[in-house]
Amino acid sequence: MEIKQEQTGEAWYTYNGNDSDVVLSSRIVMSRNLSSFPFPSQLQENECKRILSIVFSAFLDLGAGDEFQSLPINNLDPLGTKILQERGMLPDAINTEGTGIVLRMDGKISCTVNLGDHLKICAYAPGLDFDSVMSLSGNLDSGLQKKMQFAASRDFGYLTSDVLDAGSGMHLGLRLHLPSLAALGKIKDIAEEYNSNGLTFSASYGSGGSDFVSGTDWPASSLGCYYDLATVNCMEGSQIDQLTSIASAGIKLKEMERNSRQECLDSIPSTIKNYVYRALTLSRSSLFMPLREAISIVSGIKWGLDMGILSGTDDPRLHSLLYRIQDGHMEYVLRNGAFNFEDDIKRDVVKRNQRLRALILQDAFKDVRIN
């Protein structure tokens, strides 16, 4: 079974958000478990199926049958699974038996069933916007609690398979673009500060990457200078305390990145221009585009936009590209479109993907210009 691509309007990441020049997206994950059932790792096959039936029926009872798509994960075809993994809706390693997923058509909400916990409610929003994700997840959580009994304790709060998730059962996260801080060598100190203060700070797409475009080796740089900041412990403090902690960190990093831009322009203007100009040139002239290089190029053009060096694109378009250039999306487009590729790449799947990715970047940046 194929997943339905967003059919009720544009995907959430195609919209502009608060402070989206630095903060790409906000995310919440709420872990819940049904009372009277063991945690997923201890479930029998019939219990897994029973929980799937209970959760799927609860969504139907909410009157959201047309808004959500519910399906067992073992009914997904491999490409559908891959796309959901690339979007962060499924973990990279999953047990397909007795597990399920519920998707809202615009992608703003996804819920996994029997993966770690009986139910994980995830909500997403562009930019720095915890109000939206808290509202989306909270409304759904309240509605589902009228249909299902969640396991909770007066002393410990919501009960979860991981003791660190007990309490609020809530994890909050931000995805940020921090090229100026990376160029100034400040990422290592930032990571150490937040990783020792109840948050995790990690590379979104893996380590390294500035060398793909510019030859620059920035200390502790991630691929494309994209980073994830997330809460760790759900037990300490209230929901408000946990929200305040990560929101304050996000605001601080936003201001640090913005303030660092001028410092970069003053101290390493040639390095920045080289990075940005090479990113734009490669996006327009390459016949093949590997994924890692494409992420670095999108980052370079975004940095040029933020620095005022480039114009002709915007943050939502650049954010969307990070999903559109993934391997799963390439395969989906190739499967559902008609392309007349050059003879020497028609039978090479890797080259077809890289050729299509290059064409997508060429089209996306055709109106970008140097100021």
XYZ file of C-alpha atoms in Angstrom:
371
model
C 0.000 0.000 0.000
C 1.288 3.463 -0.875
C 0.962 6.402 1.472
C -1.183 9.219 0.182
C 0.813 12.321 -0.599
C -0.634 15.499 0.934
C -4.032 15.734 -0.736
C -5.826 18.328 1.368
C -3.528 21.267 0.653
C 0.157 21.994 0.839
C 2.385 20.204 3.343
C 3.124 22.022 6.608
C 6.754 22.693 5.673
C 5.759 24.717 2.597
C 4.545 27.571 4.811
C 6.488 30.389 6.415
C 6.895 30.331 10.184
C 8.083 32.510 13.029
C 11.833 33.174 12.872
C 12.164 30.730 9.975
C 15.433 32.321 8.894
C 17.000 30.329 11.765
C 14.361 27.911 13.092
C 13.083 25.580 10.390
C 10.543 23.676 12.437
C 9.066 22.863 15.847
C 8.008 19.395 16.912
C 6.296 17.703 19.843
C 6.038 13.994 20.665
C 3.574 12.848 23.342
C 3.946 9.249 24.555
C 0.823 7.465 25.806
C 0.014 3.889 26.796
C -3.295 2.133 27.201
C -4.129 0.881 30.661
C -4.584 -2.893 31.140
C -2.005 -3.740 28.455
C 1.733 -4.495 28.825
C 4.198 -2.146 27.127
C 4.811 -2.975 23.433
C 8.010 -4.961 24.072
C 5.949 -7.443 26.144
C 2.854 -7.660 23.956
C 1.539 -10.860 22.450
C 0.509 -10.851 18.792
C -3.209 -10.774 19.587
C -2.659 -7.867 22.008
C -0.817 -5.875 19.323
C -3.728 -6.350 16.957
C -6.198 -5.391 19.688
C -4.359 -2.131 20.411
C -4.185 -1.311 16.698
C -7.938 -1.834 16.469
C -8.611 0.312 19.549
C -6.461 3.212 18.335
C -7.724 3.153 14.757
C -11.334 2.989 15.974
C -10.730 5.933 18.312
C -9.677 8.097 15.365
C -12.793 7.066 13.454
C -14.942 7.886 16.477
C -13.431 11.378 16.521
C -15.079 11.928 13.151
C -11.678 12.379 11.561
C -11.843 9.486 9.119
C -11.489 11.727 6.070
C -8.730 13.798 7.652
C -6.523 10.916 8.799
C -5.150 7.811 7.127
C -4.654 4.778 9.419
C -2.790 1.660 8.392
C -0.649 -1.176 9.748
C 3.007 -0.582 8.930
C 3.371 -4.021 7.349
C 0.815 -2.849 4.754
C 3.146 -0.062 3.643
C 5.275 -0.699 0.595
C 9.048 -0.202 1.119
C 8.984 3.185 -0.599
C 6.183 4.467 1.617
C 8.130 3.369 4.695
C 11.269 5.080 3.393
C 9.473 8.378 2.771
C 7.979 8.385 6.269
C 11.405 7.665 7.752
C 12.936 10.565 5.813
C 10.233 12.849 7.189
C 10.947 11.732 10.749
C 7.554 10.057 11.131
C 9.003 6.561 11.539
C 12.277 5.455 13.162
C 15.022 4.115 10.910
C 14.795 0.638 12.452
C 11.256 -0.626 13.009
C 9.395 -3.816 13.748
C 6.604 -3.926 11.200
C 4.565 -6.692 12.875
C 1.736 -5.415 15.056
C 2.654 -1.754 14.529
C 0.760 1.029 12.829
C 0.727 4.671 11.865
C -1.959 7.349 11.626
C -1.264 10.323 9.362
C -3.062 13.596 8.911
C -3.138 14.440 5.222
C -1.229 17.720 5.561
C 1.479 15.982 7.593
C 1.011 18.236 10.632
C 0.204 15.228 12.813
C 1.500 11.667 12.731
C 0.897 8.973 15.337
C 2.734 5.676 15.671
C 1.173 2.641 17.337
C 3.157 0.010 19.291
C 6.519 1.578 18.482
C 8.161 2.071 21.866
C 4.810 3.018 23.416
C 1.241 2.115 22.501
C 0.739 5.570 21.014
C 3.071 8.438 20.161
C 1.359 11.639 19.008
C 3.663 13.848 16.923
C 2.842 17.353 15.694
C 4.912 19.646 13.493
C 4.905 23.343 12.601
C 7.179 25.597 10.542
C 9.425 28.013 12.425
C 9.577 28.602 16.174
C 5.985 27.819 17.069
C 5.402 25.638 20.108
C 1.953 27.178 20.544
C 0.772 25.464 17.355
C 2.259 22.041 18.069
C 1.056 22.116 21.678
C -2.443 23.015 20.509
C -2.513 20.369 17.762
C -1.249 17.563 19.974
C -3.175 18.678 23.053
C -6.512 18.796 21.238
C -5.938 15.370 19.737
C -4.753 13.944 23.060
C -7.862 15.284 24.824
C -10.133 13.855 22.151
C -8.502 10.440 22.258
C -8.664 10.305 26.060
C -12.448 10.391 25.743
C -12.218 7.205 23.659
C -9.352 5.353 25.398
C -8.039 4.978 28.941
C -4.368 5.980 29.156
C -2.085 4.571 31.858
C -1.241 7.240 34.443
C -0.289 7.601 38.085
C -0.955 10.425 40.529
C 2.702 10.221 41.609
C 4.456 9.638 38.277
C 2.127 11.143 35.673
C 1.761 9.286 32.366
C 3.389 5.838 32.447
C 5.739 5.037 29.575
C 8.046 2.240 28.458
C 11.092 4.461 29.071
C 11.246 5.801 32.620
C 12.665 9.127 31.370
C 9.492 9.652 29.324
C 7.178 9.232 32.306
C 5.565 12.322 33.745
C 4.452 14.667 31.001
C 5.336 12.075 28.356
C 6.261 15.076 26.213
C 9.346 15.664 24.105
C 9.874 18.973 22.312
C 12.303 19.665 19.493
C 13.559 22.350 17.133
C 15.472 22.125 13.851
C 17.824 25.054 13.307
C 20.160 26.379 10.610
C 23.311 27.819 12.199
C 25.953 28.406 9.479
C 27.277 31.668 10.941
C 27.878 30.112 14.355
C 29.500 27.112 12.649
C 31.768 29.380 10.574
C 32.933 31.146 13.740
C 33.733 27.834 15.446
C 31.105 28.178 18.177
C 29.160 24.945 17.653
C 31.245 22.782 19.988
C 30.692 25.143 22.925
C 26.978 25.349 22.142
C 26.667 21.568 22.055
C 28.514 21.167 25.344
C 26.354 23.830 27.007
C 23.003 22.349 26.054
C 23.975 18.678 26.298
C 24.977 19.291 29.920
C 21.787 21.202 30.763
C 18.960 18.788 30.082
C 18.754 19.190 26.293
C 20.321 17.361 23.346
C 22.036 19.257 20.531
C 22.909 17.119 17.520
C 23.533 17.182 13.767
C 20.339 16.816 11.746
C 21.870 15.117 8.688
C 25.183 13.831 10.020
C 28.581 15.380 10.563
C 30.694 17.253 8.030
C 29.475 18.969 4.927
C 30.872 22.451 4.487
C 33.711 20.896 2.491
C 31.243 19.763 -0.202
C 30.826 23.304 -1.436
C 33.600 25.503 -0.154
C 36.509 23.400 1.007
C 36.121 24.934 4.461
C 36.557 22.678 7.482
C 34.561 24.275 10.284
C 35.000 22.703 13.738
C 32.059 20.489 14.804
C 30.136 21.441 11.653
C 27.185 19.266 10.660
C 26.119 18.551 7.100
C 24.551 21.785 5.890
C 24.893 23.314 9.374
C 21.461 21.953 10.309
C 21.026 21.007 13.978
C 18.345 19.466 16.191
C 17.710 20.729 19.721
C 15.432 18.566 21.878
C 14.317 17.948 25.460
C 15.453 14.739 27.157
C 13.734 14.215 30.500
C 9.945 14.295 30.834
C 9.962 13.722 34.596
C 11.558 16.928 35.848
C 9.334 19.981 36.099
C 5.924 20.655 34.635
C 5.007 20.877 30.971
C 5.429 24.632 31.252
C 8.931 24.201 32.716
C 9.954 21.848 29.899
C 8.466 24.133 27.265
C 10.150 27.206 28.736
C 13.532 25.464 28.772
C 13.668 24.637 25.070
C 11.831 27.776 23.916
C 14.357 29.943 25.755
C 17.232 27.998 24.213
C 15.698 28.377 20.751
C 15.294 32.138 21.185
C 18.875 32.449 22.413
C 20.300 30.483 19.474
C 18.174 32.480 17.038
C 19.634 35.737 18.321
C 23.172 34.324 18.423
C 22.965 33.217 14.778
C 21.558 36.554 13.634
C 24.189 38.503 15.557
C 26.950 36.293 14.165
C 26.071 37.085 10.549
C 27.573 40.552 10.647
C 30.638 39.215 12.445
C 31.103 36.728 9.609
C 30.678 39.444 6.972
C 33.269 41.567 8.754
C 35.827 38.817 9.411
C 35.515 36.252 6.564
C 33.589 37.924 3.700
C 35.532 36.126 0.953
C 34.967 32.717 2.555
C 31.229 33.365 2.742
C 30.967 34.591 -0.847
C 32.979 31.607 -2.075
C 30.645 29.234 -0.243
C 27.499 30.937 -1.526
C 28.675 31.470 -5.115
C 29.889 27.890 -5.437
C 26.611 26.575 -4.044
C 24.630 28.542 -6.625
C 26.948 27.576 -9.491
C 26.895 23.873 -8.621
C 23.102 23.905 -8.326
C 22.820 25.233 -11.867
C 25.576 23.366 -13.674
C 25.663 19.849 -12.183
C 24.285 16.933 -14.158
C 24.348 14.630 -11.124
C 23.670 15.641 -7.536
C 24.357 13.292 -4.580
C 22.098 13.839 -1.583
C 24.798 15.031 0.823
C 26.055 17.599 -1.641
C 22.494 18.773 -2.317
C 21.876 19.387 1.404
C 25.088 21.421 1.579
C 24.042 23.434 -1.480
C 20.591 24.221 -0.081
C 22.301 25.378 3.096
C 24.738 27.553 1.162
C 21.977 29.273 -0.778
C 19.938 29.781 2.381
C 22.959 31.355 4.054
C 23.387 33.641 1.070
C 19.726 34.634 1.349
C 20.047 35.314 5.088
C 23.210 37.360 4.516
C 21.615 39.497 1.812
C 24.072 38.151 -0.770
C 21.345 36.356 -2.754
C 17.677 36.963 -3.500
C 14.966 35.304 -5.543
C 13.943 32.503 -3.165
C 12.515 32.199 0.359
C 12.689 30.081 3.501
C 9.624 27.861 2.860
C 10.940 26.921 -0.592
C 14.358 26.079 0.823
C 12.846 24.119 3.720
C 10.655 22.136 1.320
C 13.688 21.221 -0.750
C 15.200 19.370 2.186
C 12.286 16.915 1.884
C 11.981 16.969 -1.903
C 15.634 15.983 -2.499
C 15.576 12.910 -0.250
C 16.107 9.516 -1.910
C 12.597 8.277 -1.148
C 11.003 11.324 -2.734
C 13.229 10.887 -5.788
C 12.034 7.308 -6.158
C 8.408 8.375 -5.727
C 8.686 11.028 -8.451
C 10.474 8.632 -10.800
C 7.814 5.977 -10.212
C 4.925 8.347 -10.929
C 6.378 10.505 -13.712
C 7.619 10.104 -17.266
C 11.213 11.191 -17.805
C 13.353 11.008 -20.899
C 16.801 10.559 -19.390
C 20.021 10.309 -21.339
C 20.767 6.820 -22.671
C 23.784 6.253 -20.438
C 21.789 6.669 -17.201
C 18.423 5.092 -18.036
C 19.311 1.754 -16.461
C 21.273 3.136 -13.493
C 18.956 3.786 -10.514
C 21.530 5.813 -8.556
C 22.345 8.035 -11.516
C 18.657 8.529 -12.320
C 18.056 9.723 -8.750
C 21.059 12.036 -8.879
C 20.053 13.379 -12.299
C 16.510 14.114 -11.143
C 17.818 15.779 -7.967
C 20.042 18.014 -10.089
C 17.051 18.976 -12.259
C 14.971 19.790 -9.181
C 17.676 22.107 -7.823
C 18.117 23.772 -11.217
C 14.417 24.530 -11.367
C 14.230 25.653 -7.729
C 17.087 28.139 -8.093
C 16.535 29.396 -11.631
C 15.350 32.796 -10.334
C 18.010 33.197 -7.645
C 20.341 36.114 -8.299
C 23.416 37.686 -6.733
C 22.699 41.078 -5.192
